PDB file of C-alpha atoms in Angstrom:
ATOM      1  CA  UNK A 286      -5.606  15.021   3.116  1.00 94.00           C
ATOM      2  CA  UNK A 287      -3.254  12.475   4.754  1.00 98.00           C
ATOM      3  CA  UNK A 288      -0.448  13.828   6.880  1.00 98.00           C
ATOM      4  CA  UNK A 289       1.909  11.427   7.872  1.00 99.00           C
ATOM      5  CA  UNK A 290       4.553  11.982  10.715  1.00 98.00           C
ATOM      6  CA  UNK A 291       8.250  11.771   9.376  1.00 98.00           C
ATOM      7  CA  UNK A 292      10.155   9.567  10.896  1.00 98.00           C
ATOM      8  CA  UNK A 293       7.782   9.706  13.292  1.00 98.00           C
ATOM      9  CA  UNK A 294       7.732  13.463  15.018  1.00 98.00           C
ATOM     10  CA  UNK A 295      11.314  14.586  13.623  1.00 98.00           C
ATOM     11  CA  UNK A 296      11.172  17.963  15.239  1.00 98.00           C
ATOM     12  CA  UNK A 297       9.598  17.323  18.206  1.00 98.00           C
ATOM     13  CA  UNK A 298      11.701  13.975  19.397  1.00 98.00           C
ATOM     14  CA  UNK A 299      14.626  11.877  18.308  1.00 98.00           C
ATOM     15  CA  UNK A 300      13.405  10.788  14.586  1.00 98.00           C
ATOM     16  CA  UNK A 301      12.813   6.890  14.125  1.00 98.00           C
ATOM     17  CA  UNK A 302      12.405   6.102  17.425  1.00 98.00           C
ATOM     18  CA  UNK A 303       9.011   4.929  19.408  1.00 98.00           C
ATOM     19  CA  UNK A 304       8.775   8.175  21.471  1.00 98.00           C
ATOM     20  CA  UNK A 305       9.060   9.603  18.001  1.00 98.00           C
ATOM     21  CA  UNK A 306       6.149   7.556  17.218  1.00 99.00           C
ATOM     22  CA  UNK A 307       3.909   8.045  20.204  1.00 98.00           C
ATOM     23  CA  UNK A 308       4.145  11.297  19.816  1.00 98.00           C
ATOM     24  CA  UNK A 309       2.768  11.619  15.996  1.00 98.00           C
ATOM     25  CA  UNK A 310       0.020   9.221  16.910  1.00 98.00           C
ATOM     26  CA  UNK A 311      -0.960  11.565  20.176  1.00 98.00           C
ATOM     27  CA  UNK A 312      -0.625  14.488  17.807  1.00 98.00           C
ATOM     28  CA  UNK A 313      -3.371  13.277  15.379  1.00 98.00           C
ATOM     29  CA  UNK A 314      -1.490  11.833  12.284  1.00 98.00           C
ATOM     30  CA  UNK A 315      -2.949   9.801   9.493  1.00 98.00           C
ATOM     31  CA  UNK A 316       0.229   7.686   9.609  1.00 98.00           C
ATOM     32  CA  UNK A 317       3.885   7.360  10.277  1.00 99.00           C
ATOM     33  CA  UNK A 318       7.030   7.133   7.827  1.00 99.00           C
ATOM     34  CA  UNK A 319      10.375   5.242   8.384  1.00 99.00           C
ATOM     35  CA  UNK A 320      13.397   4.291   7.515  1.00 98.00           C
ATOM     36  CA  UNK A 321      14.710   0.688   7.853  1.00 98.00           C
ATOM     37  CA  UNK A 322      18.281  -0.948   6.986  1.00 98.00           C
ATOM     38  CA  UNK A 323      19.362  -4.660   7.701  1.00 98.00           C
ATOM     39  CA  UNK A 324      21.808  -5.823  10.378  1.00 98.00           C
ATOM     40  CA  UNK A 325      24.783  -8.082  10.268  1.00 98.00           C
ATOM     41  CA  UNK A 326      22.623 -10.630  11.310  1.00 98.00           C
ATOM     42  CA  UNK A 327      20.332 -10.100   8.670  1.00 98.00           C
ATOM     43  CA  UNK A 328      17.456  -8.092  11.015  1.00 98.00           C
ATOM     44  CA  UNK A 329      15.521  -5.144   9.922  1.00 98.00           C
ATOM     45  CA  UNK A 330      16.098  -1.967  11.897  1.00 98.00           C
ATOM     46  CA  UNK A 331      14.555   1.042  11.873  1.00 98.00           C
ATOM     47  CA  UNK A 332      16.820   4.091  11.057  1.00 98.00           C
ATOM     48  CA  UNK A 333      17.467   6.792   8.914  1.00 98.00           C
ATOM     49  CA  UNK A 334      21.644   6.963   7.983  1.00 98.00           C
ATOM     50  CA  UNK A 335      23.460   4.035   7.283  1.00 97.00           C
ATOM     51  CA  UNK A 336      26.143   5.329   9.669  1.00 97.00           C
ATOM     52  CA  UNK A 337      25.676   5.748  13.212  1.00 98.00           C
ATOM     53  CA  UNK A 338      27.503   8.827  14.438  1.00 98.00           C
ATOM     54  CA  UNK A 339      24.452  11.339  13.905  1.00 98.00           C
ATOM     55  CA  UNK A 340      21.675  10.074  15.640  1.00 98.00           C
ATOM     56  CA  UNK A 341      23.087   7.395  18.376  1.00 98.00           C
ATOM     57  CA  UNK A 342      26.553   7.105  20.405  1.00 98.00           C
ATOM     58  CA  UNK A 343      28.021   4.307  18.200  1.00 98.00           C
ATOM     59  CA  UNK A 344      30.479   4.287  15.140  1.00 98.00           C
ATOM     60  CA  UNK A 345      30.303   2.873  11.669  1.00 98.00           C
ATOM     61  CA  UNK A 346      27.499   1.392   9.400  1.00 98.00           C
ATOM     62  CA  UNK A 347      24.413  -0.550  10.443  1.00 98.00           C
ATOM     63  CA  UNK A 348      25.577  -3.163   8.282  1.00 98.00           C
ATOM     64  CA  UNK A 349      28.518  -3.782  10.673  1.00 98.00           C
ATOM     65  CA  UNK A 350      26.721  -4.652  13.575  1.00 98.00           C
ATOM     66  CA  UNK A 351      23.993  -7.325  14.951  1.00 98.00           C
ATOM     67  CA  UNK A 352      20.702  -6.042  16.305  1.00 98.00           C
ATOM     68  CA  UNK A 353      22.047  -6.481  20.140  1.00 98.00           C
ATOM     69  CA  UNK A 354      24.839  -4.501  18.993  1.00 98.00           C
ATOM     70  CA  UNK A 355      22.606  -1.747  18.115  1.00 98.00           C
ATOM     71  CA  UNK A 356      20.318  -2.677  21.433  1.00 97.00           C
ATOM     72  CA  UNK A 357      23.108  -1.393  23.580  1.00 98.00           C
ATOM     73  CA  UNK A 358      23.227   2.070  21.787  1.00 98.00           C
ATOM     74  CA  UNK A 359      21.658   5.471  22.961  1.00 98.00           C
ATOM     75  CA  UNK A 360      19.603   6.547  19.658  1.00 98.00           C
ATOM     76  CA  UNK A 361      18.405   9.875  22.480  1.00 98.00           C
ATOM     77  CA  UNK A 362      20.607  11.999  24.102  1.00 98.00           C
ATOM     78  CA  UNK A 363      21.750  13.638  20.748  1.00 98.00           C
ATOM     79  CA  UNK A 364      18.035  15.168  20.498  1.00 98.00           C
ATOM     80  CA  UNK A 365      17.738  16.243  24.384  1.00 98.00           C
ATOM     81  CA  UNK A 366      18.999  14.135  27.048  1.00 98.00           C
ATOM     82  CA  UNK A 367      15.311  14.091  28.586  1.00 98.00           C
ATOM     83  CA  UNK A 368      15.905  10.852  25.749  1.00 98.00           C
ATOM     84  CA  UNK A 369      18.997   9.433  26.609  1.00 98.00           C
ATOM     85  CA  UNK A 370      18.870   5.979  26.998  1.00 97.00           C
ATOM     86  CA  UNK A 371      15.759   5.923  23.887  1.00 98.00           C
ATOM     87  CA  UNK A 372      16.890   2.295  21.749  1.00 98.00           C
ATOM     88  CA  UNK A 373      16.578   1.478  17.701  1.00 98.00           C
ATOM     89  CA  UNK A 374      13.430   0.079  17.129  1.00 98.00           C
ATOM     90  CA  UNK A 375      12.551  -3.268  14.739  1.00 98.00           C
ATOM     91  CA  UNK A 376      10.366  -2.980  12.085  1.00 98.00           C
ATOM     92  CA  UNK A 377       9.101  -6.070  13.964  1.00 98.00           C
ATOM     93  CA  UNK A 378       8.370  -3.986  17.021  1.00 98.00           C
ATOM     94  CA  UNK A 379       6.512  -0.902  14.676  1.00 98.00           C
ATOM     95  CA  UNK A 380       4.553  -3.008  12.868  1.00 98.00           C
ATOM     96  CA  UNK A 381       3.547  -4.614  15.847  1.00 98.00           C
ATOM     97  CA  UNK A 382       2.778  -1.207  18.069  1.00 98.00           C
ATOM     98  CA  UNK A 383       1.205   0.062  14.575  1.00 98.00           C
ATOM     99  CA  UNK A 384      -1.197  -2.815  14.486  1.00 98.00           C
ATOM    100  CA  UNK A 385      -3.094  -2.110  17.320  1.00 98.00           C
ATOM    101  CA  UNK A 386      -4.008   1.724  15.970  1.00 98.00           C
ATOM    102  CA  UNK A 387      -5.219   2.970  12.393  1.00 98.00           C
ATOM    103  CA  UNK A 388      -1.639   4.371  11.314  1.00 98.00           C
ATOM    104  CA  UNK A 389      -0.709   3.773   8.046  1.00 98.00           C
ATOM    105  CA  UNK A 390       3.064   3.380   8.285  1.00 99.00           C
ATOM    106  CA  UNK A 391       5.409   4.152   5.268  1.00 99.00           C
ATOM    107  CA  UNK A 392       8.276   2.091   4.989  1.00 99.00           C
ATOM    108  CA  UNK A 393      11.442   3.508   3.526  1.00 98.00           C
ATOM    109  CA  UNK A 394      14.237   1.221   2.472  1.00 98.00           C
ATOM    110  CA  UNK A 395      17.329   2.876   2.379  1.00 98.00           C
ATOM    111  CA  UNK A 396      19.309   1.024  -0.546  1.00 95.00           C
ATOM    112  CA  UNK A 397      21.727   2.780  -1.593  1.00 90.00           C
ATOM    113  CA  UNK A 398      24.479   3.673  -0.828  1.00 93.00           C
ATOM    114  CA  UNK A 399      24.672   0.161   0.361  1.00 95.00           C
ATOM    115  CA  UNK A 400      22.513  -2.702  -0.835  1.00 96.00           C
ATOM    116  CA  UNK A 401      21.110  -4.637   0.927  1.00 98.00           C
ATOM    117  CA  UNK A 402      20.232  -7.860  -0.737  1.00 97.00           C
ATOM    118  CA  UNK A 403      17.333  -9.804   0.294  1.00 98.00           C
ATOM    119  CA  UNK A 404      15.862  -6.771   2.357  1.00 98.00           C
ATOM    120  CA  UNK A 405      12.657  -6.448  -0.059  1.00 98.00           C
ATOM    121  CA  UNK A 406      12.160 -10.168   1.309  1.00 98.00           C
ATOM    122  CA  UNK A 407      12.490  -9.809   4.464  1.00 98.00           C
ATOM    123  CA  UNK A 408      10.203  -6.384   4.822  1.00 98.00           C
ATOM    124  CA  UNK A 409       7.577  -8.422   2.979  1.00 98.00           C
ATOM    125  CA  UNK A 410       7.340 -11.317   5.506  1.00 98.00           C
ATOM    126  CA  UNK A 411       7.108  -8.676   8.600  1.00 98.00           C
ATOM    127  CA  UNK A 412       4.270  -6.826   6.643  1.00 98.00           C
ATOM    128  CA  UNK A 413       2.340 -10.308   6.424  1.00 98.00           C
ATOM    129  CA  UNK A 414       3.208 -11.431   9.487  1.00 98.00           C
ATOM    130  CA  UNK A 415       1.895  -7.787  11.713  1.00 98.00           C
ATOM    131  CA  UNK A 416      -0.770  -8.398   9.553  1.00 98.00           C
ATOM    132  CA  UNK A 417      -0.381  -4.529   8.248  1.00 98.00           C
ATOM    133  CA  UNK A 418      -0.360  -5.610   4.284  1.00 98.00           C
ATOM    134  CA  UNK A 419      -3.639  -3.271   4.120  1.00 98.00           C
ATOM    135  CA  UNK A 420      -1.400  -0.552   6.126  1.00 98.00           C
ATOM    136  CA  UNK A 421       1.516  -0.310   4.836  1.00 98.00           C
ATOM    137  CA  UNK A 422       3.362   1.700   1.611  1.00 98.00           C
ATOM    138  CA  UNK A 423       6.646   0.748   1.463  1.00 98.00           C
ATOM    139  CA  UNK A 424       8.615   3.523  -0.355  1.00 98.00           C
ATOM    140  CA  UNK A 425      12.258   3.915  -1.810  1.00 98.00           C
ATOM    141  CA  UNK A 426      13.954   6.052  -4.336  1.00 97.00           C
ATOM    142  CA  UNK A 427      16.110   2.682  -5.794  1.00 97.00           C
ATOM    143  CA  UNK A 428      12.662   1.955  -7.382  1.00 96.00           C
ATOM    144  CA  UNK A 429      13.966  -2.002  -8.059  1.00 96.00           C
ATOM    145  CA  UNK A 430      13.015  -2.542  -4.770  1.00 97.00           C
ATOM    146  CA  UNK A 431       9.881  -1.085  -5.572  1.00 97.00           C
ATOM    147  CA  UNK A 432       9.273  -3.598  -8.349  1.00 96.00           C
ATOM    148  CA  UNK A 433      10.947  -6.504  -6.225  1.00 97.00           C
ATOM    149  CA  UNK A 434       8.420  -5.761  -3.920  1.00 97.00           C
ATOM    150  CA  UNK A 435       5.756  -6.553  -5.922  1.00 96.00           C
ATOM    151  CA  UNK A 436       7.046  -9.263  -7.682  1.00 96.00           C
ATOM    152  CA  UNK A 437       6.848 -10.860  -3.519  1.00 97.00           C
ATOM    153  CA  UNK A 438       3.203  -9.523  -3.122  1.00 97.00           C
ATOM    154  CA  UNK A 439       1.675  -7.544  -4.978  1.00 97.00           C
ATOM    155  CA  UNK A 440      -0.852  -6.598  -2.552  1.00 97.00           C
ATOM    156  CA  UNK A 441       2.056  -4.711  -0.913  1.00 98.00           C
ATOM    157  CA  UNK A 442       1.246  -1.214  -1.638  1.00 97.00           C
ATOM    158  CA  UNK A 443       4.294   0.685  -3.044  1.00 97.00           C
ATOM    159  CA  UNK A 444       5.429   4.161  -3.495  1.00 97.00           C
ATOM    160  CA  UNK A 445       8.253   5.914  -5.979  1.00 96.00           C
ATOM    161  CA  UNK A 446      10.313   8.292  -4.030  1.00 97.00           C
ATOM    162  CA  UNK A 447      11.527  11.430  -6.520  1.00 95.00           C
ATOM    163  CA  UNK A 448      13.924  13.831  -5.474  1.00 96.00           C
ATOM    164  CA  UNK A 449      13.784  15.619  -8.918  1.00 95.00           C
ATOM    165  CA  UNK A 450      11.004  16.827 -11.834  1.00 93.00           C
ATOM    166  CA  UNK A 451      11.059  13.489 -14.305  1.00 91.00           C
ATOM    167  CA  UNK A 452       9.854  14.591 -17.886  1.00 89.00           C
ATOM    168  CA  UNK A 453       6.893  11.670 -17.615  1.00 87.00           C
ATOM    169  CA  UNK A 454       6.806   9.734 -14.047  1.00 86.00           C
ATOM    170  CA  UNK A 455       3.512   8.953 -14.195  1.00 86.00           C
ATOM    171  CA  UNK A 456       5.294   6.292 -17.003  1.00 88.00           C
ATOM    172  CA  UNK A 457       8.264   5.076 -14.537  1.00 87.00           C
ATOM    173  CA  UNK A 458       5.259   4.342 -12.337  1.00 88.00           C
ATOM    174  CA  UNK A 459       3.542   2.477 -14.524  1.00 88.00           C
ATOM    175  CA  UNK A 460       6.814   0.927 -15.624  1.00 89.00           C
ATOM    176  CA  UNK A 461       7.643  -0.531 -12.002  1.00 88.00           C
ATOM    177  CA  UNK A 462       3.835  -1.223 -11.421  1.00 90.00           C
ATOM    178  CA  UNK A 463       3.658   1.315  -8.719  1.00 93.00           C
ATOM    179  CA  UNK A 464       0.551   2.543  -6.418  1.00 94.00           C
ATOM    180  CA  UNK A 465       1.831   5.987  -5.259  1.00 95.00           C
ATOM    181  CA  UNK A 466       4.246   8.797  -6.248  1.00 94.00           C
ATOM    182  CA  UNK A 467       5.995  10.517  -3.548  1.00 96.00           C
ATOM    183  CA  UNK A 468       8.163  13.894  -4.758  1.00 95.00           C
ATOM    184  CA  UNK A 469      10.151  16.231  -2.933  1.00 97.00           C
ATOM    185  CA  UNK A 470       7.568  19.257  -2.725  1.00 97.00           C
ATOM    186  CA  UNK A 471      10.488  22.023  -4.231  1.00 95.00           C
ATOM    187  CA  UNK A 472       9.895  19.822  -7.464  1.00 95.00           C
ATOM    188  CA  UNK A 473       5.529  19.870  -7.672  1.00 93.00           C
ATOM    189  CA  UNK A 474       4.167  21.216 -10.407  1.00 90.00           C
ATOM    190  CA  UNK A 475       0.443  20.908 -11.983  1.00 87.00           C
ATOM    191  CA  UNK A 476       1.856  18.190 -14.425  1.00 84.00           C
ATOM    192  CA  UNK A 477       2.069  16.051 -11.662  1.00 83.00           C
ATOM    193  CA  UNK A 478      -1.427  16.117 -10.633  1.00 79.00           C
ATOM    194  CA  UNK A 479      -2.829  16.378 -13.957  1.00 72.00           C
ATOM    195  CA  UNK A 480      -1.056  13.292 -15.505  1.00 69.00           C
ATOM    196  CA  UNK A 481      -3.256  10.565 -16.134  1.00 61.00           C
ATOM    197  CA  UNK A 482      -3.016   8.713 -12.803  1.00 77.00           C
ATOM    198  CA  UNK A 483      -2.320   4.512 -13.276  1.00 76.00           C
ATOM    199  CA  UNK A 484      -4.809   3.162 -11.250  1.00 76.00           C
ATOM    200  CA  UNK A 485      -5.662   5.815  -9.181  1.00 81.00           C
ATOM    201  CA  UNK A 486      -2.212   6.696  -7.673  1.00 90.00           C
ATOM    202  CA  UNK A 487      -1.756   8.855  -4.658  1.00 93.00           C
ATOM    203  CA  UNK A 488       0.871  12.024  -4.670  1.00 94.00           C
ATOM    204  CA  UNK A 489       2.507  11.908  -1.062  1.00 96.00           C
ATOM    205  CA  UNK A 490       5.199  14.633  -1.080  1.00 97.00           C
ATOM    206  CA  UNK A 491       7.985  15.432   1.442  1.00 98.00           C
ATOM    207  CA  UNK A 492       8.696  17.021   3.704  1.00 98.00           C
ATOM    208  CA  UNK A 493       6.522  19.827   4.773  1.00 98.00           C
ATOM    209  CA  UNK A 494       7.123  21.793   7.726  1.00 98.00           C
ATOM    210  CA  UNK A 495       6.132  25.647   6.967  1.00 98.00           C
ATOM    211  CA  UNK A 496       2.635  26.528   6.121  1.00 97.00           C
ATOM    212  CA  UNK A 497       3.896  28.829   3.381  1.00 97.00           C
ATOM    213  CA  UNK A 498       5.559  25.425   1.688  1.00 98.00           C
ATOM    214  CA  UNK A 499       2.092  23.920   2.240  1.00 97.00           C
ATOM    215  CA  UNK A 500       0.377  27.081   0.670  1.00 96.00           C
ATOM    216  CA  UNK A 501       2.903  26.377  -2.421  1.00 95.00           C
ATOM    217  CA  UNK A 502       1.428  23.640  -3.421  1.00 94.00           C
ATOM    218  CA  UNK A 503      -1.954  23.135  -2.156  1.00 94.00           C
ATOM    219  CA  UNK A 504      -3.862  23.726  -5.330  1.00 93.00           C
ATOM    220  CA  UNK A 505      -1.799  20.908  -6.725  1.00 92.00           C
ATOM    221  CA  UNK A 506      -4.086  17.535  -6.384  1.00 89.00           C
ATOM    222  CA  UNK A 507      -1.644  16.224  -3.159  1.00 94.00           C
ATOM    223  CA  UNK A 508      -3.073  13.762  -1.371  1.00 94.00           C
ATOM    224  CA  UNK A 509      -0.744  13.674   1.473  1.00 97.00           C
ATOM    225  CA  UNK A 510       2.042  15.327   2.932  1.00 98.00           C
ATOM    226  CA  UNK A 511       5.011  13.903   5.222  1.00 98.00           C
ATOM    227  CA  UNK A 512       6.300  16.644   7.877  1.00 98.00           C
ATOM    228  CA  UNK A 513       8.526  17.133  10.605  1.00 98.00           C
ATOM    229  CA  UNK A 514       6.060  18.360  12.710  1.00 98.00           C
ATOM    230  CA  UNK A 515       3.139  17.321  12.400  1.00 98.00           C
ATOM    231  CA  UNK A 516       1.352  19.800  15.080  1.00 98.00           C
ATOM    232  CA  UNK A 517       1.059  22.563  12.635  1.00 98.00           C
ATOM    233  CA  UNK A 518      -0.680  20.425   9.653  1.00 98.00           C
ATOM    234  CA  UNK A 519      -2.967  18.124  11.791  1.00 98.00           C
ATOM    235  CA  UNK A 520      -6.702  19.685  12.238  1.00 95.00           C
ATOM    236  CA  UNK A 521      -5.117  22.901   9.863  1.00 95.00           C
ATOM    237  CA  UNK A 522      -5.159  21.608   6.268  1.00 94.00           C
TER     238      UNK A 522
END
C-alpha cells in the first residue's frame, strides 16, 4: 500500500511548500503529490489555486506574475506564522530535493480553469532532466494533458484524476493510454477494482484523512492512498 503525502503534509504544514515536503518524507511516506501552474515567464511553480489570496500574501492569478514575483511572496504565515516567510517552490527545485530520496512524486497540472499551453512540455523536460522519469506520475483531471504527455514520452508514467463514478473508466484509460486511475474515494466501488486493469494499472484515490474513510474502502483492490496527514496511515495500513 502506497501512501503518498498531499501536497506534501497538508494538515500538518502550509501545503505545497518544502517544509510541507520534509515533513511527509520524515513522516514515512511512499511519495509526495503536487500541484504545479506556469508563470508569466513561462516557469513551472508549484501550487495548488490558480489565485493567490488563500495560501500566500499576494493578489491575482499565477499566470500574472514571473517566478521572482512569486519569490517575494509569503506562501506561510496563513498556516501558522512559525512559517511566515516559507517561499513557492519550482518543480525544478522538487524534483531536484526528490532525487536524492526514494519519493515518488505525483505531479498535478492544474489546467483548467486556465490553460496553460505548452505546460505538458515543459513538465516533461524537468522530469528528464531531475532524472525522476522512473519517479514520477504526473496526474490531471483535463486528461488531454494526460495523453499530451505521452505523446512527449511515453515512459512518463501518467494518472487519470476522477472526481465522479464513470460508467466504464477503465475504457477512458485505455482511450488516453493511461498507467494509473486516481478517484475521489466518496466515488470507489468494487467495479473499480474488478475491471479488467490495462496493463496493470494502479488505483491511487484521494484524499484520505480518517481511518473510518480508509476502513470504507479497504477491501476495494487500492493500491495507494493520498492524505492530508500522513501520520495516521504510515506504519497503520
Amino acid at each position: 500500500m502506497l501512501i503518498f503525502g498531499h501536497r506534501g503534509a497538508r494538515g500538518l504544514a502550509p501545503e505545497n511548500t518544502m517544509t510541507a515536503f520534509q515533513i511527509a518524507l520524515q513522516l514515512g511516506v511512499d511519495g509526495i503529490e503536487l500541484d504545479v501552474h506556469m508563470t508569466k515567464d513561462g516557469k513551472i511553480v508549484v501550487c495548488h489555486d490558480h489565485y493567490l489570496e488563500r495560501t500566500s500574501n499576494g493578489k491575482g492569478w499565477i499566470p500574472e506574475h514571473t517566478r521572482d514575483e512569486l519569490q517575494d511572496l509569503d506562501f506561510g504565515s496563513w498556516f501558522g506564522p512559525e512559517f511566515a516567510g516559507e517561499k513557492i517552490p519550482s518543480l525544478r527545485e522538487v524534483l531536484q530535493w526528490a532525487a536524492a530520496t526514494k519519493l515518488i512524486v505525483n505531479v498535478e497540472i492544474k489546467n483548467g480553469p486556465i490553460i496553460y499551453e505548452g505546460i505538458e512540455e515543459k513538465v516533461a523536460a524537468l522530469i528528464r532532466e531531475c532524472r525522476m522519469t522512473e519517479r514520477v506520475i504526473v496526474s490531471s483531471f483535463y486528461h488531454p494533458s494526460l495523453l499530451r504527455m505521452k505523446q512527449l514520452d511515453p515512459m512518463i508514467k501518467t494518472g487519470l484524476l476522477y472526481a465522479s463514478r464513470p460508467l466504464d473508466p477503465w475504457l477512458q484509460l485505455r482511450v488516453t493510454d493511461t498507467d494509473n486511475i486516481h478517484p475521489q474515494w466518496h466515488y470507489l466501488d468494487s467495479g473499480w477494482a474488478l475491471g479488467t486493469r490495462p496493463h496493470a494499472a494502479k488505483i491511487h484515490a484521494w484524499t484520505i484523512n480518517e481511518m473510518r474513510e480508509w476502513e470504507h474502502i479497504s477491501h476495494l483492490g487500492v493500491d495507494g492512498i493520498m492524505t492530508d496527514f500522513p501520520d495516521r496511515f504510515v506504519g497503520k495500513i
